[in-house]
Amino acid sequence: LDKMKIVLKYIENNYMQKITIADIAATVDFSESHFMRYFKETMGTSFVDYLRDYRLTIASRLLTTSDSSILDIAAESGFENLSYFNRSFKKRFQQTPREYRKRYAQP
């Protein structure tokens, strides 16, 4: 579990940047395939899915607490592609980022 703590801390500190499987596997001295298997067995989800969901959680917070544009929030959350961000967000929250912001934004 110490290795998983290192991985989760790495995600927490670097989610806004591009994170490759090779980068994250190297932080715990695993091969890419061993890391992917280890992560899935330990967390019950794939690394890619976990990272996307982590970034979406960050984005949902920013949408309700920040006046930044949706494009800026997507970038700050680590999404390089706005349409992928919008698709992923809608799949997870059943509404677009704009709809989410309107519904939950702090006055």
CSV table of C-alpha atoms in Angstrom, one decimal:
chain,number,residue,atom,x,y,z
A,1,LEU,CA,0.0,0.0,0.0
A,2,ASP,CA,3.0,2.3,0.4
A,3,LYS,CA,3.4,2.3,-3.4
A,4,MET,CA,-0.2,3.1,-3.9
A,5,LYS,CA,0.1,6.1,-1.5
A,6,ILE,CA,3.0,7.3,-3.7
A,7,VAL,CA,0.9,6.9,-6.8
A,8,LEU,CA,-2.1,8.7,-5.4
A,9,LYS,CA,0.1,11.6,-4.1
A,10,TYR,CA,1.7,11.8,-7.5
A,11,ILE,CA,-1.8,12.1,-9.1
A,12,GLU,CA,-2.9,14.7,-6.5
A,13,ASN,CA,0.2,16.9,-7.3
A,14,ASN,CA,0.4,16.4,-11.1
A,15,TYR,CA,-3.2,15.9,-12.3
A,16,MET,CA,-3.2,19.2,-14.2
A,17,GLN,CA,-0.3,17.9,-16.4
A,18,LYS,CA,0.0,15.1,-18.9
A,19,ILE,CA,0.6,11.9,-17.0
A,20,THR,CA,1.7,8.9,-19.0
A,21,ILE,CA,1.6,5.3,-17.8
A,22,ALA,CA,5.4,5.2,-18.1
A,23,ASP,CA,5.7,8.3,-15.8
A,24,ILE,CA,3.5,6.9,-13.1
A,25,ALA,CA,4.9,3.3,-13.3
A,26,ALA,CA,8.5,4.8,-13.0
A,27,THR,CA,7.5,6.5,-9.7
A,28,VAL,CA,7.0,3.1,-8.1
A,29,ASP,CA,9.7,1.2,-10.1
A,30,PHE,CA,7.1,-1.0,-11.9
A,31,SER,CA,6.9,-1.9,-15.6
A,32,GLU,CA,3.9,-0.4,-17.3
A,33,SER,CA,2.1,-3.7,-17.5
A,34,HIS,CA,2.8,-4.6,-13.9
A,35,PHE,CA,1.7,-1.2,-12.8
A,36,MET,CA,-1.6,-1.4,-14.7
A,37,ARG,CA,-2.4,-4.8,-13.2
A,38,TYR,CA,-1.4,-3.6,-9.7
A,39,PHE,CA,-3.5,-0.5,-9.9
A,40,LYS,CA,-6.6,-2.4,-11.2
A,41,GLU,CA,-6.2,-5.1,-8.5
A,42,THR,CA,-5.7,-2.5,-5.7
A,43,MET,CA,-8.2,0.2,-6.7
A,44,GLY,CA,-10.8,-1.8,-8.5
A,45,THR,CA,-10.6,0.4,-11.6
A,46,SER,CA,-8.1,1.1,-14.3
A,47,PHE,CA,-5.5,3.9,-13.8
A,48,VAL,CA,-6.9,5.8,-16.9
A,49,ASP,CA,-10.5,5.7,-15.5
A,50,TYR,CA,-9.3,6.7,-12.1
A,51,LEU,CA,-7.3,9.7,-13.4
A,52,ARG,CA,-10.2,10.8,-15.6
A,53,ASP,CA,-12.6,10.7,-12.7
A,54,TYR,CA,-10.2,12.5,-10.4
A,55,ARG,CA,-9.8,15.3,-13.0
A,56,LEU,CA,-13.6,15.4,-13.4
A,57,THR,CA,-14.1,15.8,-9.7
A,58,ILE,CA,-11.6,18.7,-9.7
A,59,ALA,CA,-13.4,20.3,-12.7
A,60,SER,CA,-16.8,20.0,-11.0
A,61,ARG,CA,-15.5,21.9,-7.9
A,62,LEU,CA,-13.9,24.6,-10.1
A,63,LEU,CA,-17.2,25.0,-12.1
A,64,THR,CA,-19.0,25.9,-8.9
A,65,THR,CA,-16.3,28.0,-7.2
A,66,SER,CA,-14.6,29.8,-10.1
A,67,ASP,CA,-15.6,32.3,-12.8
A,68,SER,CA,-13.0,30.8,-15.2
A,69,SER,CA,-14.2,29.7,-18.6
A,70,ILE,CA,-15.1,26.1,-19.1
A,71,LEU,CA,-12.1,25.8,-21.5
A,72,ASP,CA,-9.8,27.1,-18.8
A,73,ILE,CA,-11.3,24.8,-16.2
A,74,ALA,CA,-10.9,21.8,-18.5
A,75,ALA,CA,-7.2,22.8,-19.0
A,76,GLU,CA,-6.6,23.4,-15.3
A,77,SER,CA,-8.1,20.0,-14.6
A,78,GLY,CA,-5.7,18.3,-16.9
A,79,PHE,CA,-7.9,17.8,-20.0
A,80,GLU,CA,-6.1,18.7,-23.2
A,81,ASN,CA,-9.2,18.3,-25.4
A,82,LEU,CA,-12.3,20.3,-24.7
A,83,SER,CA,-14.7,18.0,-26.6
A,84,TYR,CA,-13.3,15.0,-24.7
A,85,PHE,CA,-13.8,16.9,-21.4
A,86,ASN,CA,-17.4,17.8,-22.3
A,87,ARG,CA,-18.2,14.2,-23.3
A,88,SER,CA,-16.6,12.7,-20.2
A,89,PHE,CA,-18.3,15.3,-17.9
A,90,LYS,CA,-21.7,14.7,-19.4
A,91,LYS,CA,-21.3,10.9,-19.1
A,92,ARG,CA,-20.3,11.1,-15.5
A,93,PHE,CA,-22.7,13.9,-14.3
A,94,GLN,CA,-25.6,13.5,-16.8
A,95,GLN,CA,-25.3,17.2,-17.8
A,96,THR,CA,-22.9,19.5,-19.6
A,97,PRO,CA,-20.4,21.5,-17.6
A,98,ARG,CA,-22.4,24.7,-18.4
A,99,GLU,CA,-25.6,23.1,-17.0
A,100,TYR,CA,-23.7,21.8,-14.0
A,101,ARG,CA,-22.3,25.3,-13.3
A,102,LYS,CA,-25.8,26.9,-13.6
A,103,ARG,CA,-27.3,24.4,-11.2
A,104,TYR,CA,-24.7,24.3,-8.5
A,105,ALA,CA,-22.7,27.5,-8.7
A,106,GLN,CA,-22.3,29.5,-5.5
A,107,PRO,CA,-24.1,32.9,-5.8
